[in-house]
Coordinates of C-alpha atoms (C1' of nucleotides) and ligand atoms in Angstrom, one line a residue:
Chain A
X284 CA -6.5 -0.1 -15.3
X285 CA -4.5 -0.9 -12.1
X286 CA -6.0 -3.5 -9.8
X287 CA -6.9 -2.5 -6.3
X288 CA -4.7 -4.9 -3.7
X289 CA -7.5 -6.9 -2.8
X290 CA -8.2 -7.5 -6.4
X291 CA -4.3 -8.8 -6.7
X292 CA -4.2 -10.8 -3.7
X293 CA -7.7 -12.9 -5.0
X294 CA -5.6 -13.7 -8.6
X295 CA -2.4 -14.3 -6.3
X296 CA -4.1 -16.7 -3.9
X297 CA -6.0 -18.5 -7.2
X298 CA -2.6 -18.9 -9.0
X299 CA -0.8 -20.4 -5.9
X300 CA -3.9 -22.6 -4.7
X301 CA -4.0 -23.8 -8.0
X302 CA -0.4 -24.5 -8.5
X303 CA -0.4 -26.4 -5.0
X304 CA -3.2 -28.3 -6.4
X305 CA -1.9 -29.1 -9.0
X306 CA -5.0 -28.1 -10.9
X307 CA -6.3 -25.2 -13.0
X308 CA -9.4 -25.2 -11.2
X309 CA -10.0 -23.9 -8.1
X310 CA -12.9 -24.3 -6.1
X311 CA -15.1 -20.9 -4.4
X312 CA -14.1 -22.3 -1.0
X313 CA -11.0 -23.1 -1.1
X314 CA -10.1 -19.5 -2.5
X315 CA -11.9 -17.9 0.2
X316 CA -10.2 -19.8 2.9
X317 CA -6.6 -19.4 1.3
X318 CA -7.7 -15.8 1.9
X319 CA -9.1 -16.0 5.3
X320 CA -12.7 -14.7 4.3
X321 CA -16.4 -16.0 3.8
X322 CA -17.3 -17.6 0.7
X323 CA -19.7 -15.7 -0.2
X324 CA -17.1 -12.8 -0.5
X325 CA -14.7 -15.0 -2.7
X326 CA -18.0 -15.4 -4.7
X327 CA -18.5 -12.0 -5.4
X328 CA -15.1 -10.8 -5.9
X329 CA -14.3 -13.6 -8.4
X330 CA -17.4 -12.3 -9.8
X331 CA -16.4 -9.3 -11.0
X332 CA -12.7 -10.2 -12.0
X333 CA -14.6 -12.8 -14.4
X334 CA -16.0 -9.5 -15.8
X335 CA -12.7 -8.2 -15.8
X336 CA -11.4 -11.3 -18.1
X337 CA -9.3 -12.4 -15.5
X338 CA -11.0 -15.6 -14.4
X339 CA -12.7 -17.5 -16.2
X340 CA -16.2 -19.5 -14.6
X341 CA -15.7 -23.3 -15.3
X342 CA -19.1 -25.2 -14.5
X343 CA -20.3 -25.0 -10.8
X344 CA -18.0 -22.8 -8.8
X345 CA -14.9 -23.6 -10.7
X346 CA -12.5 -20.9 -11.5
X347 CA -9.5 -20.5 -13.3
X348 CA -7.4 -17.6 -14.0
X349 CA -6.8 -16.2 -17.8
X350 CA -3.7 -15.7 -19.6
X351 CA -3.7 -12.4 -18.4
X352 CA -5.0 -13.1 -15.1
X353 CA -2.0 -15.4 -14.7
X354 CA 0.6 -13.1 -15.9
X355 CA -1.0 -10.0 -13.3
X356 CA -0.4 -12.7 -10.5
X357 CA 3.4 -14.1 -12.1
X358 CA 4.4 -10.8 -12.1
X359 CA 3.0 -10.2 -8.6
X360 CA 5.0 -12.7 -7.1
X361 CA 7.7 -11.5 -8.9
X362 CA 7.4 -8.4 -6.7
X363 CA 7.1 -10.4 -3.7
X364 CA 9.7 -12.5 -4.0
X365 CA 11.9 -9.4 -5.1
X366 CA 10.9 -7.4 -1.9
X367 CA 11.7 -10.3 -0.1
X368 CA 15.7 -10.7 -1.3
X369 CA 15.7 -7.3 -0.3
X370 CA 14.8 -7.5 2.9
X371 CA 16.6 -10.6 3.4
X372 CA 20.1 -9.7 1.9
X373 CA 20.4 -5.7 2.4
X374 CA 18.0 -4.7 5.8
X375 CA 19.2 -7.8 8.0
X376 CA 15.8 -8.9 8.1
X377 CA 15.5 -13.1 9.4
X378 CA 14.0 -15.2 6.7
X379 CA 10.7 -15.7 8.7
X380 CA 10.1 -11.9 9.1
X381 CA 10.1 -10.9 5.7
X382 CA 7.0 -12.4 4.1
X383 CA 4.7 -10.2 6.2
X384 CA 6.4 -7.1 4.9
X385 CA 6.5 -8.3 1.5
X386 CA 2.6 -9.1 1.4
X387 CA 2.4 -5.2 2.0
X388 CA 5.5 -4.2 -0.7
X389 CA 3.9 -6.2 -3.0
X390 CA 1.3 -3.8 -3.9
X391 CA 3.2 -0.8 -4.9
X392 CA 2.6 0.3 -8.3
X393 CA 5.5 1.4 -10.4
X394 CA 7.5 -0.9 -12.7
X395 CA 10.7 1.0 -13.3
X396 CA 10.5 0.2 -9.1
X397 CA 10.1 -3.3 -10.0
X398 CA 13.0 -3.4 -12.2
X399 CA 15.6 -1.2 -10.9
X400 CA 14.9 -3.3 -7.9
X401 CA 16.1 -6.5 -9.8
X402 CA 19.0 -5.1 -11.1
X403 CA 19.8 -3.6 -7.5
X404 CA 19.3 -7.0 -6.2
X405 CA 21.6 -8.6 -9.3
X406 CA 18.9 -10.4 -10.9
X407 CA 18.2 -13.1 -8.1
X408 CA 16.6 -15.9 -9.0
X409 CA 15.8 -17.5 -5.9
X410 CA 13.9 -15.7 -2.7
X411 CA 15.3 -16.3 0.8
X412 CA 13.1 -19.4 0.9
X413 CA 14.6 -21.4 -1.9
X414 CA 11.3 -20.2 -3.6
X415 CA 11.9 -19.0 -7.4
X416 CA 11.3 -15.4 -8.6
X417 CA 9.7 -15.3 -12.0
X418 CA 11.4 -12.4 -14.8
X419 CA 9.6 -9.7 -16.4
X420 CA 8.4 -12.1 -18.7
X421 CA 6.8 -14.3 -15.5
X422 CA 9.2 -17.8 -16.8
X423 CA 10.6 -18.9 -13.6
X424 CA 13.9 -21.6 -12.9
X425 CA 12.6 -25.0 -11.6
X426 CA 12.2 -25.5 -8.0
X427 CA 15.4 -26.4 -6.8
X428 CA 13.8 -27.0 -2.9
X429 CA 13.8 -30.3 -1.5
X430 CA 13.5 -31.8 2.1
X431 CA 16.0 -32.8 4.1
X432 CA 14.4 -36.6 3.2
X433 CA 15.1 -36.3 -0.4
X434 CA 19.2 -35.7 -0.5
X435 CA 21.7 -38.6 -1.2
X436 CA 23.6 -39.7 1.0
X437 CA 27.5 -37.3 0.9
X438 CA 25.4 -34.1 -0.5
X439 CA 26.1 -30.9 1.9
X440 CA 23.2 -28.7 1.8
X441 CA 21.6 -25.8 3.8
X442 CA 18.6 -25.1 5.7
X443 CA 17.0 -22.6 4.9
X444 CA 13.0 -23.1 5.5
X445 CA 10.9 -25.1 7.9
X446 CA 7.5 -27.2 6.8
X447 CA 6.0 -27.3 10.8
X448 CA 6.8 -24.1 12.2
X449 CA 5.2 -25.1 15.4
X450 CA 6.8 -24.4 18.6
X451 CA 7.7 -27.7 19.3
X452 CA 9.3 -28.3 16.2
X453 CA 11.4 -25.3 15.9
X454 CA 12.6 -25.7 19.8
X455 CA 13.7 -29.6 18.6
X456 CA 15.5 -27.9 15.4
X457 CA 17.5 -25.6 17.6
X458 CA 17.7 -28.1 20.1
X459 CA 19.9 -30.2 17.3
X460 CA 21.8 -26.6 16.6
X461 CA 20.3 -25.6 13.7
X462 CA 18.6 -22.7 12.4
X463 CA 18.1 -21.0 8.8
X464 CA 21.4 -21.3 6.7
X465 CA 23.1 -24.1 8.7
X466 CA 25.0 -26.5 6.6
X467 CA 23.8 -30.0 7.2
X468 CA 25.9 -33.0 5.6
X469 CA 23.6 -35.9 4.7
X470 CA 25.7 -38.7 6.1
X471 CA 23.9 -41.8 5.3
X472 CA 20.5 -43.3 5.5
X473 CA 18.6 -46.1 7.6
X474 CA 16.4 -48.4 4.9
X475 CA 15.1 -49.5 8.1
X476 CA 12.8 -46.8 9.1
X477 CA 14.4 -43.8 6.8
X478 CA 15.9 -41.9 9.8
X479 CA 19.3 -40.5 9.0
X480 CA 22.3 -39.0 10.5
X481 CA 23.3 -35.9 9.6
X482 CA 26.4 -33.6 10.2
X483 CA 25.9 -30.4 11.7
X484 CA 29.1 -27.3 13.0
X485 CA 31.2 -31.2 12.9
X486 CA 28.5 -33.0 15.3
X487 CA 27.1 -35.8 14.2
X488 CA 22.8 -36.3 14.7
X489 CA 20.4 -38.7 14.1
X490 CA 16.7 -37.8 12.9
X491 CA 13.7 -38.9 12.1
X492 CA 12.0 -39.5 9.1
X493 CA 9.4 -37.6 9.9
X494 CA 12.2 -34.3 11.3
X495 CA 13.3 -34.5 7.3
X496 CA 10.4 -34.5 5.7
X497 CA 9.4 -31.5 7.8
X498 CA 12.8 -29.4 6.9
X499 CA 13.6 -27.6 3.8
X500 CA 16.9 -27.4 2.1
X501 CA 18.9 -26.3 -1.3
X502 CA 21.7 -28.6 -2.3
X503 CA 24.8 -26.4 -1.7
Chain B
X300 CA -4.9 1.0 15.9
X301 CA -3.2 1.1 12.2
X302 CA -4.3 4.3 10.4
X303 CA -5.7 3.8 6.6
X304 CA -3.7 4.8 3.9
X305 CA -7.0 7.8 3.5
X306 CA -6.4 8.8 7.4
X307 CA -2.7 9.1 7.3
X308 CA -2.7 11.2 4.3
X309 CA -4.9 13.8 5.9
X310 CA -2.9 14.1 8.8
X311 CA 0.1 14.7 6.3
X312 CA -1.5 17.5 4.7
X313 CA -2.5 19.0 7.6
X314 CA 0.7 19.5 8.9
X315 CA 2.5 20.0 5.9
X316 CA -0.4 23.1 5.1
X317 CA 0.1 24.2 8.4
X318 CA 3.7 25.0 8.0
X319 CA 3.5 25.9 4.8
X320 CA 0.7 28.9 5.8
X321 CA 2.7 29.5 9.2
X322 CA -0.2 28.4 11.4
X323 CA -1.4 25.7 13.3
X324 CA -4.9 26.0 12.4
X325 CA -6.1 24.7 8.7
X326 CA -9.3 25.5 7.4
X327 CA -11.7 22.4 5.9
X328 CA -11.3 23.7 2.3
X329 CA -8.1 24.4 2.5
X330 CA -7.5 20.5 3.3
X331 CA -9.6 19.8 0.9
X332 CA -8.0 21.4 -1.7
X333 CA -4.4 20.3 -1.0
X334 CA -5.7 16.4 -1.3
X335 CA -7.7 17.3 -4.4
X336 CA -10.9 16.2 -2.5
X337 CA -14.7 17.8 -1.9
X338 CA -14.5 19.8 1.2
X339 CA -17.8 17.8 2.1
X340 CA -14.8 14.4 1.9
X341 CA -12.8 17.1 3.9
X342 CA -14.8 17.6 6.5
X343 CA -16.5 13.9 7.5
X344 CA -12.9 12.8 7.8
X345 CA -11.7 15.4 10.0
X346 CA -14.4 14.6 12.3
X347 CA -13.7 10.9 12.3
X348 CA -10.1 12.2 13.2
X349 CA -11.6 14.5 15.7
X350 CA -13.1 11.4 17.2
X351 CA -9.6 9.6 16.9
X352 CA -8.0 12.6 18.7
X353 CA -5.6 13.3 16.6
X354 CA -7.4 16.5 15.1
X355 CA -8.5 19.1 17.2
X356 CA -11.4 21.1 16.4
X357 CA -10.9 25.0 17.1
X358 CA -14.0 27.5 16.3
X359 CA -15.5 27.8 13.0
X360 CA -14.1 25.7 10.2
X361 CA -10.7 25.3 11.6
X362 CA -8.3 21.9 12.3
X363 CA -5.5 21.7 14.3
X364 CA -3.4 18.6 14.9
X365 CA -3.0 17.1 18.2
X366 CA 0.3 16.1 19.8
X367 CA -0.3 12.7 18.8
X368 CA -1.5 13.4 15.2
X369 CA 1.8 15.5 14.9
X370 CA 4.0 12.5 15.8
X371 CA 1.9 10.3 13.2
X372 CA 2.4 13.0 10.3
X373 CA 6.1 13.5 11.1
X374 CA 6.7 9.8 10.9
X375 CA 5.0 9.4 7.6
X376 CA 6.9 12.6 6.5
X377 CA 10.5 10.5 7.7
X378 CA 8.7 7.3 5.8
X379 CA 8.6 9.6 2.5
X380 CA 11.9 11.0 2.8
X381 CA 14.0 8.2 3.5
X382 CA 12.2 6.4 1.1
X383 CA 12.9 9.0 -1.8
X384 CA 16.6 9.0 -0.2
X385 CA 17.0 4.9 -1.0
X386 CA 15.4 5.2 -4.5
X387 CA 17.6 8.2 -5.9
X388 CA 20.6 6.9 -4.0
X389 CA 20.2 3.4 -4.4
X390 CA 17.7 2.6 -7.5
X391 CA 19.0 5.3 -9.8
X392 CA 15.7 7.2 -9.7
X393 CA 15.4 11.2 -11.1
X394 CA 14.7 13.7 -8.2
X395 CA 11.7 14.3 -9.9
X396 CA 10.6 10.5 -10.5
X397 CA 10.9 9.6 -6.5
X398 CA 8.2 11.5 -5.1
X399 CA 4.9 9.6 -6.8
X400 CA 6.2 6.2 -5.6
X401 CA 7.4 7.2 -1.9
X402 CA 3.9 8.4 -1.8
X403 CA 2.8 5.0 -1.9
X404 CA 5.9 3.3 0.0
X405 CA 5.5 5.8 3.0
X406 CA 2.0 4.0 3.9
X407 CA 3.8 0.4 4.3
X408 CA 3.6 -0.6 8.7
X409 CA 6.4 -2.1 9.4
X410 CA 8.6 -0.1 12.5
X411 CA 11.5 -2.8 11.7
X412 CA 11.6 -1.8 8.2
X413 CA 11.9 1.8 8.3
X414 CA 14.3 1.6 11.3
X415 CA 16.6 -0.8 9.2
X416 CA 16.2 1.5 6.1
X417 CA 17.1 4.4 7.7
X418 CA 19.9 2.6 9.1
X419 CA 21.3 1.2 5.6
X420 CA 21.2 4.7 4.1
X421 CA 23.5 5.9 6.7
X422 CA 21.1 7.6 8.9
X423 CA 20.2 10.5 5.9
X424 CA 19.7 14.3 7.3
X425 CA 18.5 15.3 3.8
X426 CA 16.2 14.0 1.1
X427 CA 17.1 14.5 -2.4
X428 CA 15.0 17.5 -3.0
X429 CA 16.8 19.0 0.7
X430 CA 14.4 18.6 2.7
X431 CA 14.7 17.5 6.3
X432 CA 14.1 14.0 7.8
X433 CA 12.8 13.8 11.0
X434 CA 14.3 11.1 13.3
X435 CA 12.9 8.5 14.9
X436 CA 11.5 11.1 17.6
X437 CA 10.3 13.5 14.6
X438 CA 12.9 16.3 15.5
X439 CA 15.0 17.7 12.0
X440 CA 17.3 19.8 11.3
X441 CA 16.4 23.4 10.2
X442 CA 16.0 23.6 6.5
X443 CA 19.1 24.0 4.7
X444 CA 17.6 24.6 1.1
X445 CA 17.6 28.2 -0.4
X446 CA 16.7 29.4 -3.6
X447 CA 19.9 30.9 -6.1
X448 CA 18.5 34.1 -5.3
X449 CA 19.9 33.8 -1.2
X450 CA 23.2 32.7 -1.8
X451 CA 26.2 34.8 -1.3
X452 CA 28.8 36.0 -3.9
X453 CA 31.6 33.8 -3.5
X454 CA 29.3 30.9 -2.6
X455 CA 29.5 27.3 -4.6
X456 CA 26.1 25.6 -4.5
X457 CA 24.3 22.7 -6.0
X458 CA 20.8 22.6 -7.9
X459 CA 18.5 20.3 -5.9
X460 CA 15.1 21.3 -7.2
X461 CA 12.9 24.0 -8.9
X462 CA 10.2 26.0 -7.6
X463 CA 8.5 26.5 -11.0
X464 CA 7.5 23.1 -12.9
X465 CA 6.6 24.7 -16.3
X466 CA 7.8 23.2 -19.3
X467 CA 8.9 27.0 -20.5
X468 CA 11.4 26.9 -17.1
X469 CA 11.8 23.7 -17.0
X470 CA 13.3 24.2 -21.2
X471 CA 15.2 27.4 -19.8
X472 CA 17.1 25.8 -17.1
X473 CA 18.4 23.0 -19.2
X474 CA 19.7 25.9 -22.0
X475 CA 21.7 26.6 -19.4
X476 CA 23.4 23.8 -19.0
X477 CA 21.5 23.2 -15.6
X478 CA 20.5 20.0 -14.3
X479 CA 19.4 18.2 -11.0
X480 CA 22.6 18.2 -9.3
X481 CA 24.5 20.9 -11.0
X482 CA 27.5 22.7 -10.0
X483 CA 26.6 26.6 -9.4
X484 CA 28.9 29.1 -8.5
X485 CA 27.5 32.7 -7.6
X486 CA 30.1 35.0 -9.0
X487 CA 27.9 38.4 -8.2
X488 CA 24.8 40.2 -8.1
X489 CA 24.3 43.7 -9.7
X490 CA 22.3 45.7 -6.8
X491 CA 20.7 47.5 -9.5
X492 CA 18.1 44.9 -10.5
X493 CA 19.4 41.9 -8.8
X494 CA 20.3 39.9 -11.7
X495 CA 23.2 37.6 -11.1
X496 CA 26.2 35.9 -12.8
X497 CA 26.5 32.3 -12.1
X498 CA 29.4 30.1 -13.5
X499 CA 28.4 26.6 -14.7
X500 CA 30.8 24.3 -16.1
X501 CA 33.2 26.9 -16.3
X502 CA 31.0 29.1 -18.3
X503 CA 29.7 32.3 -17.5
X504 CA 26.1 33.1 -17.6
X505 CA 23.4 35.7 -16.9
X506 CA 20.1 35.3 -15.0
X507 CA 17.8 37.5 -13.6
X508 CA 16.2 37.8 -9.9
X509 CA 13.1 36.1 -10.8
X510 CA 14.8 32.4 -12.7
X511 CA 17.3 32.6 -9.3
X512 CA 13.9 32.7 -7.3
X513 CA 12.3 30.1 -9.1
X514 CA 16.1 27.3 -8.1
X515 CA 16.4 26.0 -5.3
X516 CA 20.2 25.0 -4.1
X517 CA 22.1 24.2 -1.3
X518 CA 25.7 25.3 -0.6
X519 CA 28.4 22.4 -1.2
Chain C
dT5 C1' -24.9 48.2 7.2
dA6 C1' -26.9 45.5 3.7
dT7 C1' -25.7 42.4 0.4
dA8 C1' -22.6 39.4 -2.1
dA9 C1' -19.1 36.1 -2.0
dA10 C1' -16.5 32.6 0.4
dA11 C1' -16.2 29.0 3.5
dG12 C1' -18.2 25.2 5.9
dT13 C1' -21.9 21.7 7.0
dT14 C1' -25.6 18.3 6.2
dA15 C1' -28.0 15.0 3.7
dG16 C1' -28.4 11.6 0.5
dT17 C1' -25.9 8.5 -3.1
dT18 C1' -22.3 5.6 -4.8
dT19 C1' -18.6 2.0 -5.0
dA20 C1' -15.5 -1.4 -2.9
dG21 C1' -15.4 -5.1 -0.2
dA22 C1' -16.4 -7.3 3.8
dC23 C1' -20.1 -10.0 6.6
dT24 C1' -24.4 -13.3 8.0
dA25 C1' -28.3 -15.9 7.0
dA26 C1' -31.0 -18.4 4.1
dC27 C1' -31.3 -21.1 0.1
dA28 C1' -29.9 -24.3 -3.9
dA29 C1' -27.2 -27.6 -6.1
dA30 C1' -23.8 -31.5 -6.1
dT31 C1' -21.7 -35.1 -4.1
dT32 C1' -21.3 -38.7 -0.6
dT33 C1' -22.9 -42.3 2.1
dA34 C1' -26.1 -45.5 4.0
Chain D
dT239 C1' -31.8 -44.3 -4.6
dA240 C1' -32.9 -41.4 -0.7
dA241 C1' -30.9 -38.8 2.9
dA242 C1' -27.1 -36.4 4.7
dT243 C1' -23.3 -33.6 3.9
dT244 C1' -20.6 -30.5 1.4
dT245 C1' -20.2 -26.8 -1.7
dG246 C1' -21.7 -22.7 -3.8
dT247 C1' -25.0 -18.7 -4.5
dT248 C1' -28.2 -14.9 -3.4
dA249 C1' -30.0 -11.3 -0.7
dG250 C1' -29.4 -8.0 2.5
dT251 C1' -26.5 -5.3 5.9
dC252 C1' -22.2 -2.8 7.2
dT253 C1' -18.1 0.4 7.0
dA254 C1' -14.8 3.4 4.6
dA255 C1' -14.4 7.1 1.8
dA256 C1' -15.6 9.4 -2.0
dC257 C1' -19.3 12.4 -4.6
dT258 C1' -23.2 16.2 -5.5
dA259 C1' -26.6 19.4 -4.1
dA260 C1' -28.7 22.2 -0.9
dC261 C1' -28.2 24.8 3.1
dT262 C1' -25.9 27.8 6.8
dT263 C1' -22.6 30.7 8.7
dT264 C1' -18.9 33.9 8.3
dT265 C1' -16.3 37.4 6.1
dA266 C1' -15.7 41.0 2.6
dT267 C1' -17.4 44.8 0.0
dA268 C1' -20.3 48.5 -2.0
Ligands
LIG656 MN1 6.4 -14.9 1.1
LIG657 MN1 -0.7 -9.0 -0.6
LIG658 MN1 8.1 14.0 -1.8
LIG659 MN1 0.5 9.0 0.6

DNA sequence: TATAAAAGTTAGTTTAGACTAACAAATTTA
DNA sequence: TAAATTTGTTAGTCTAAACTAACTTTTATA
């Protein structure tokens, strides 16, 4: 009845690869290096959740999830996302410290946990990434996370994840003096070459294209 | 370096059989038993443990944890307990609901998160069923939980949990009027046969030695 | 003290889920 | 279209942790 953890992360990693895709279909390789393992594992293991009705075998090494397959991974997401607010919002925990945690928490089996946790939480809809949290039902609000590249000039908006989290990057970003949940103002835009100046604590900075494609924000 | 979910377990029930029978040294079946395993599972795992050092082998058939396997057993039994603390304080969870998922919850690695639990719960003493949580150095404070049957005339105490599960006890306490949580107040105890007269909810009513044995409470 | 019962160990099997190496099929590319 | 490359599969091995069955050692009892 319940499915083992690795079971659950193989239908999470198919759901997500697939929905970064932008395809049903996912590929025997690309599973197996979302998850870090051979292919010859992912193989197997998508093997016997096809026996399970939870993927379905389209042509040669094609896979995509079932209705119920899709729902097990929705609702495990859900659970992530969930453990993730928590973290966030009551334990003090920094945005980029919570998703290890929450790969663990996600695995706990009990859904009045699941659901007294939401309603602890007061029904969130959004994780501490701008990401969405899908309801008991696994229906979700639509993104609402853009890039820094994508706001209008005037909007005020908030940082609050990173695209390159190299260590170059993230020095430059607190370099310019910001970090997760600074306001930015989007103060106007170069047709030029796209770069932009921004507002930041009253300073005013200019980036790079490229800097706001690379940052993460929710209009505010 | 990280225990399994399997390892830590035994190491739990070693220490909590230990102190249960008043002895450092467990025998295989005994283990066994208490995990609802085959001693054969029993015993291959204590020797990997052996192996680990954190199980001590001592004559014929008999485990005792190491200093080191205590520390680990004592910080899953703080895991547990603060873990049943936030979902009966926090979630609205039964005392008798907690226990099942903290046994799942207590095997999450993450230092930071227990730390910052412990820490938003207010640094708990006590779980909901009274027993002690060790710190973050595994020391506790001696057991404060009696059963009815120990408390003084005079004394106003507060059901925390029963000794006897039965659905015939279980249907007797709640005739009562007793519940998780209720109000008890010893009004006296008849040498004769030990019965006593307890007041609940302003009401007056009889029990004998053996249902006072079978509730534990602690004094308010 | 001899025998029965209880307790503990060993050996061999099973399942889950990895891995590597060898092979086969599809897709690109020359 | 033939060769090269990429992608996927099969077979066999490994580890963790369970199981059963058979065997041994210890303890209890007649
Ligand atoms: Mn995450
Ligand atoms: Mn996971
Ligand atoms: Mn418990
Ligand atoms: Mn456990």
């Amino acid at each position: 009845m319940d499915l083992t953890k690795n079971e659950e992360d193989y239908l999470k990693a198919l759901f997500m690869l697939s929905v970064e895709a932008g395809t049903e279909l996912v590929g025997t390789n690309h599973i197996a290096s979302g998850l870090g393992l051979a292919p010859a594992s992912a193989n197997s293991m998508l093997k016997k959740l096809t026996d399970k009705t939870l993927v379905h075998y389209e042509k040669h090494g094609k896979w995509v999830l079932t209705d119920e397959g899709k729902r097990i991974a929705l609702q495990l997401i859900r659970k992530h996302r969930l453990w993730e607010t928590f973290l966030y919002e009551k334990l003090e925990f920094t945005w980029d410290e919570v998703h290890e945690v929450a790969e663990q928490l996600e695995h706990i089996h009990s859904k009045k946990l699941v659901e007294k946790l939401d309603k602890f939480l007061g029904h969130p809809e959004f994780d501490p990434h701008g990401d969405p949290i899908p309801n008991e039902k696994g229906k979700y609000k639509a993104v609402r996370k853009l890039t820094l590249s994508e706001v209008p000039p005037g909007a005020v908006c908030k940082l609050i994840a990173v695209k390159d989290t190299s260590a170059a990057f993230l020095q430059y970003v607190s370099e310019i003096g910001l970090g997760i949940r600074s306001q930015i103002k989007l103060v106007d835009r170069r047709d030029f070459d796209n770069s932009i100046s921004i507002e930041v604590d009253g300073r005013q900075v200019q980036v790079s294209e490229k800097f706001a494609i690379n940052v993460f924000v929710v209009v505010v």
